[in-house]
Short mmCIF file of C-alpha atoms in Angstrom, two decimals:
data_model
loop_
_atom_site.label_atom_id
_atom_site.label_comp_id
_atom_site.label_asym_id
_atom_site.label_seq_id
_atom_site.Cartn_x
_atom_site.Cartn_y
_atom_site.Cartn_z
CA MET A 1 -99.69 -134.97 100.14
CA VAL A 2 -103.00 -133.36 101.11
CA LEU A 3 -105.60 -132.83 98.44
CA GLU A 4 -108.16 -130.07 98.79
CA LYS A 5 -111.77 -131.11 98.53
CA PRO A 6 -113.57 -129.56 95.53
CA VAL A 7 -116.12 -126.94 96.44
CA PHE A 8 -119.60 -127.24 94.86
CA PHE A 9 -122.38 -124.69 95.04
CA SER A 10 -126.04 -125.32 95.68
CA ARG A 11 -128.28 -125.99 92.72
CA PHE A 12 -130.12 -122.77 93.58
CA ASP A 13 -126.88 -120.80 93.13
CA ARG A 14 -126.33 -119.44 89.62
CA SER A 15 -122.56 -119.33 90.03
CA PRO A 16 -120.43 -121.89 88.13
CA GLN A 17 -119.38 -124.97 90.10
CA THR A 18 -115.91 -125.37 88.51
CA PRO A 19 -113.12 -123.03 87.37
CA PHE A 20 -113.69 -124.31 83.83
CA ARG A 21 -117.26 -123.02 83.82
CA THR A 22 -116.05 -119.75 85.31
CA VAL A 23 -113.66 -119.35 82.37
CA GLN A 24 -116.53 -120.02 79.96
CA PHE A 25 -118.68 -117.48 81.80
CA ILE A 26 -116.04 -114.75 81.46
CA ARG A 27 -115.53 -115.55 77.75
CA ASN A 28 -119.27 -115.40 77.02
CA LYS A 29 -119.64 -112.12 78.93
CA ALA A 30 -116.79 -110.65 76.91
CA LEU A 31 -118.44 -111.72 73.65
CA ARG A 32 -121.75 -110.25 74.80
CA LEU A 33 -120.01 -106.96 75.60
CA TRP A 34 -118.64 -106.82 72.05
CA MET A 35 -121.99 -107.78 70.47
CA ASP A 36 -124.00 -105.20 72.41
CA ALA A 37 -121.44 -102.39 71.98
CA LYS A 38 -122.03 -99.52 69.55
CA PRO A 39 -119.46 -98.65 66.84
CA GLU A 40 -118.36 -95.56 68.72
CA ASP A 41 -117.48 -97.68 71.79
CA LYS A 42 -114.52 -99.18 69.86
CA ILE A 43 -114.26 -102.44 71.78
CA ASP A 44 -110.83 -104.02 71.32
CA LYS A 45 -108.61 -106.59 73.00
CA TYR A 46 -107.61 -104.23 75.79
CA SER A 47 -111.24 -103.28 76.47
CA LEU A 48 -112.04 -106.94 77.08
CA ASN A 49 -109.08 -107.29 79.47
CA LYS A 50 -110.31 -104.30 81.48
CA TYR A 51 -113.81 -105.79 81.52
CA CYS A 52 -112.41 -108.81 83.41
CA ALA A 53 -111.77 -106.55 86.42
CA VAL A 54 -115.38 -105.35 86.28
CA LEU A 55 -116.61 -108.95 86.30
CA ALA A 56 -114.36 -109.78 89.25
CA LYS A 57 -115.95 -107.00 91.30
CA GLU A 58 -119.50 -107.96 90.27
CA PHE A 59 -119.28 -111.74 90.69
CA LYS A 60 -117.48 -113.40 93.63
CA PHE A 61 -116.83 -116.64 91.73
CA ALA A 62 -115.07 -114.62 89.02
CA ASP A 63 -112.94 -112.90 91.64
CA ASP A 64 -111.93 -116.32 93.03
CA LEU A 65 -110.32 -117.07 89.66
CA ASN A 66 -106.82 -115.66 89.32
CA SER A 67 -106.31 -112.62 87.07
CA THR A 68 -104.16 -114.54 84.55
CA ALA A 69 -106.96 -117.02 83.85
CA ARG A 70 -109.48 -114.19 83.52
CA GLN A 71 -107.31 -112.37 80.98
CA ALA A 72 -106.74 -115.62 79.07
CA SER A 73 -110.52 -116.01 78.78
CA ALA A 74 -110.84 -112.49 77.42
CA GLU A 75 -108.04 -113.13 74.92
CA ARG A 76 -109.79 -116.28 73.66
CA ALA A 77 -112.95 -114.23 73.20
CA TRP A 78 -111.00 -111.68 71.16
CA SER A 79 -109.48 -114.51 69.06
CA ALA A 80 -112.98 -115.67 68.19
CA ILE A 81 -113.94 -112.13 67.19
CA SER A 82 -110.81 -111.84 65.03
CA ARG A 83 -111.62 -115.13 63.25
CA PHE A 84 -115.10 -113.81 62.57
CA TYR A 85 -113.68 -110.69 60.87
CA ASP A 86 -111.19 -112.79 58.89
CA ASN A 87 -113.92 -115.10 57.61
CA CYS A 88 -115.99 -112.11 56.52
CA LYS A 89 -113.03 -110.80 54.52
CA LYS A 90 -112.46 -114.18 52.86
CA LYS A 91 -115.98 -114.32 51.37
CA GLY A 92 -114.92 -112.16 48.44
CA GLN A 93 -111.86 -114.29 47.67
CA PRO A 94 -111.76 -117.14 45.11
CA GLN A 95 -113.04 -120.47 46.42
CA SER A 96 -110.98 -123.66 46.63
CA ASN A 97 -111.03 -126.34 43.92
CA ASN A 98 -112.89 -128.76 46.21
CA TYR A 99 -115.62 -126.19 46.74
CA LYS A 100 -115.94 -125.67 42.99
CA LYS A 101 -116.12 -129.44 42.40
CA ALA A 102 -118.80 -129.89 45.08
CA ARG A 103 -120.80 -126.99 43.66
CA LYS A 104 -120.59 -128.48 40.17
CA ARG A 105 -121.77 -131.90 41.45
CA ASP A 106 -124.79 -130.31 43.16
CA ALA A 107 -125.61 -128.30 40.04
CA LEU A 108 -125.53 -131.45 37.90
CA LYS A 109 -127.86 -133.24 40.32
CA HIS A 110 -130.36 -130.36 40.22
CA LEU A 111 -130.12 -130.26 36.43
CA ARG A 112 -130.80 -134.00 36.21
CA VAL A 113 -133.89 -133.73 38.43
CA SER A 114 -135.14 -130.74 36.44
CA ARG A 115 -134.76 -132.60 33.15
CA GLN A 116 -136.47 -135.71 34.52
CA ARG A 117 -139.43 -133.61 35.71
CA LYS A 118 -139.70 -131.79 32.40
CA GLY A 119 -139.45 -135.01 30.41
CA PHE A 120 -142.16 -136.73 32.46
CA VAL A 121 -144.52 -133.76 32.17
CA GLN A 122 -144.02 -133.52 28.41
CA ARG A 123 -144.69 -137.25 27.95
CA GLU A 124 -147.89 -136.97 29.98
CA ALA A 125 -149.01 -133.91 28.04
CA LEU A 126 -148.37 -135.72 24.74
CA HIS A 127 -150.34 -138.75 25.96
CA VAL A 128 -153.30 -136.55 26.96
CA ILE A 129 -153.29 -134.77 23.60
CA LYS A 130 -153.13 -138.00 21.56
CA SER A 131 -155.88 -139.64 23.64
CA ASN A 132 -158.45 -136.82 23.33
CA ASP A 133 -159.87 -134.50 20.69
CA PHE A 134 -160.62 -131.64 23.07
CA ILE A 135 -158.88 -130.69 26.32
CA ALA A 136 -160.15 -128.09 28.80
CA TYR A 137 -158.13 -126.98 31.81
CA GLU A 138 -158.23 -124.28 34.45
CA ASP A 139 -156.48 -120.98 33.75
CA LEU A 140 -154.66 -121.02 37.10
CA ASN A 141 -152.53 -118.16 38.38
CA VAL A 142 -149.56 -120.36 39.26
CA LYS A 143 -147.32 -117.42 40.21
CA GLY A 144 -149.88 -116.35 42.77
CA LEU A 145 -150.42 -119.86 44.10
CA VAL A 146 -146.74 -120.51 44.78
CA LYS A 147 -146.68 -117.52 47.13
CA ASN A 148 -148.39 -119.84 49.64
CA SER A 149 -145.42 -121.37 51.45
CA LYS A 150 -147.43 -124.49 52.37
CA LEU A 151 -148.27 -125.30 48.74
CA ALA A 152 -145.29 -123.87 46.84
CA LYS A 153 -143.12 -127.01 46.96
CA SER A 154 -145.91 -129.34 45.84
CA ILE A 155 -146.94 -127.00 43.00
CA ASN A 156 -143.38 -126.61 41.75
CA ASP A 157 -142.78 -130.37 41.91
CA ALA A 158 -145.97 -130.97 39.90
CA ALA A 159 -144.78 -128.46 37.26
CA TRP A 160 -148.24 -127.13 36.44
CA SER A 161 -146.98 -124.37 34.15
CA THR A 162 -144.76 -126.78 32.20
CA PHE A 163 -147.66 -129.24 31.82
CA ARG A 164 -149.94 -126.52 30.48
CA GLN A 165 -147.30 -125.35 28.02
CA GLY A 166 -146.91 -128.95 26.86
CA LEU A 167 -150.66 -129.25 26.31
CA GLU A 168 -150.75 -126.08 24.26
CA TYR A 169 -147.70 -126.98 22.19
CA PHE A 170 -148.74 -130.55 21.35
CA GLY A 171 -152.35 -129.49 20.88
CA PHE A 172 -151.27 -127.02 18.22
CA LYS A 173 -148.85 -129.51 16.64
CA TYR A 174 -151.43 -132.32 16.35
CA GLY A 175 -154.40 -130.09 15.58
CA LYS A 176 -156.28 -130.73 18.83
CA ALA A 177 -158.43 -128.03 20.43
CA THR A 178 -157.55 -126.86 23.95
CA ALA A 179 -159.24 -124.25 26.13
CA ALA A 180 -158.24 -122.52 29.38
CA VAL A 181 -161.31 -121.79 31.50
CA PRO A 182 -161.61 -119.52 34.57
CA PRO A 183 -161.13 -121.58 37.72
CA HIS A 184 -163.69 -119.74 39.82
CA ASN A 185 -166.11 -122.11 41.65
CA THR A 186 -165.35 -125.11 39.43
CA SER A 187 -165.18 -127.31 42.53
CA GLN A 188 -167.95 -125.51 44.42
CA ASN A 189 -170.73 -125.45 41.84
CA CYS A 190 -172.87 -128.53 41.31
CA SER A 191 -172.27 -129.93 37.83
CA ASN A 192 -175.83 -131.31 37.74
CA CYS A 193 -177.99 -128.32 38.80
CA GLY A 194 -175.49 -125.44 38.90
CA GLU A 195 -176.07 -124.47 42.53
CA LYS A 196 -173.06 -123.35 44.55
CA ILE A 197 -172.25 -125.74 47.40
CA PHE A 198 -169.48 -124.52 49.70
CA LYS A 199 -166.84 -127.16 50.46
CA SER A 200 -163.57 -126.93 52.36
CA LEU A 201 -160.39 -128.20 50.81
CA TRP A 202 -160.59 -131.35 52.96
CA THR A 203 -164.08 -132.27 51.69
CA ARG A 204 -163.44 -134.72 48.86
CA THR A 205 -167.04 -135.70 48.05
CA HIS A 206 -169.59 -133.39 46.40
CA VAL A 207 -173.07 -133.76 47.87
CA CYS A 208 -175.72 -131.39 46.53
CA PRO A 209 -178.63 -130.79 48.94
CA HIS A 210 -180.69 -129.21 46.14
CA CYS A 211 -180.76 -132.03 43.58
CA GLY A 212 -179.25 -134.88 45.58
CA TYR A 213 -176.32 -135.32 43.17
CA VAL A 214 -173.36 -137.13 44.76
CA GLU A 215 -169.96 -137.35 43.07
CA ASP A 216 -166.26 -137.19 43.78
CA ARG A 217 -165.10 -133.61 44.21
CA ASP A 218 -162.51 -133.80 41.39
CA ILE A 219 -164.94 -135.44 38.94
CA ASN A 220 -167.58 -132.80 39.68
CA ALA A 221 -164.98 -130.06 39.05
CA ALA A 222 -163.83 -131.79 35.83
CA ILE A 223 -167.39 -131.80 34.50
CA ASN A 224 -167.73 -128.08 35.24
CA ILE A 225 -164.42 -127.37 33.50
CA LEU A 226 -165.50 -129.37 30.46
CA LYS A 227 -168.82 -127.51 30.23
CA LYS A 228 -167.01 -124.17 30.32
CA GLY A 229 -164.46 -125.35 27.79
CA LEU A 230 -167.10 -126.53 25.32
CA SER A 231 -168.36 -122.96 25.06
CA THR A 232 -165.37 -122.18 22.82
CA VAL A 233 -163.46 -123.96 20.08
CA GLY A 234 -159.79 -123.58 19.21
CA HIS A 235 -156.39 -123.47 20.78
CA THR A 236 -155.96 -121.08 23.69
CA GLY A 237 -153.34 -120.42 26.31
CA THR A 238 -149.84 -119.02 26.66
CA HIS A 239 -148.61 -120.15 23.18
CA ALA A 240 -145.49 -121.93 24.40
CA TRP A 241 -144.24 -122.53 20.87
CA GLY A 242 -143.53 -118.83 20.29
CA GLU A 243 -145.30 -116.68 17.69
CA ILE A 244 -149.04 -117.02 17.28
CA PRO A 245 -149.73 -118.55 13.83
CA SER A 246 -152.16 -116.82 11.53
CA GLY A 247 -154.53 -119.77 11.48
CA LEU A 248 -154.83 -119.97 15.26
CA VAL A 249 -158.31 -119.34 16.63
CA GLY A 250 -159.72 -119.38 20.16
CA TYR A 251 -159.12 -117.50 23.36
CA VAL A 252 -158.88 -117.85 27.11
CA LEU A 253 -162.41 -117.74 28.42
CA PRO A 254 -163.14 -114.60 30.45
CA SER A 255 -164.23 -115.07 34.03
#
């Protein structure tokens, strides 16, 4: 028995080196024809079979493949298209029991994490309220901040809004004064002399060239927030507990 030697093409030749790759090439070209076609072209199974003859005339390696193999490639392409249509139709049908069970498990996990985050934030807020007589915090626009895709995940994980609501609720319950101050320039202004010192987000130490005051950036901002908060007395904020009681005094400081 005489075996024919396999024929390989040069690496500079774009044609497939094996009949298997030629079959893949015809299938991919058929799929591309269907994807690029307009609705009025009405590409169907027979259109793909006719397209095989066009490919055979355009590419020599496709012509070397027998017509039966070319048509089989086109039929496999049409089978993939048919499965795509069938899957699209199934999206509106009821899901399987395993899918429902998996969805329920994921929902319970998310609920557990959400409750753990809320419980931790409430405990911290209660600790802050019981440990201090007056609490001042920045009146941050959290909804605007989370629009930054680089910070959104960290802000949501920290639960700033929930922490603020906890401060306001426990402050009202235990008779402690809280105040929301405008956040403008709290980290830029010098807490010692009041001059504005520009600092990037990565600069963590406040150094004032006017008065020589040196302090950690967060401590300097905390002092500025406290000074603004001391300009008012009473409970301010979003009133997380519901209706505003008649004895409630105080307001969010204007910027």
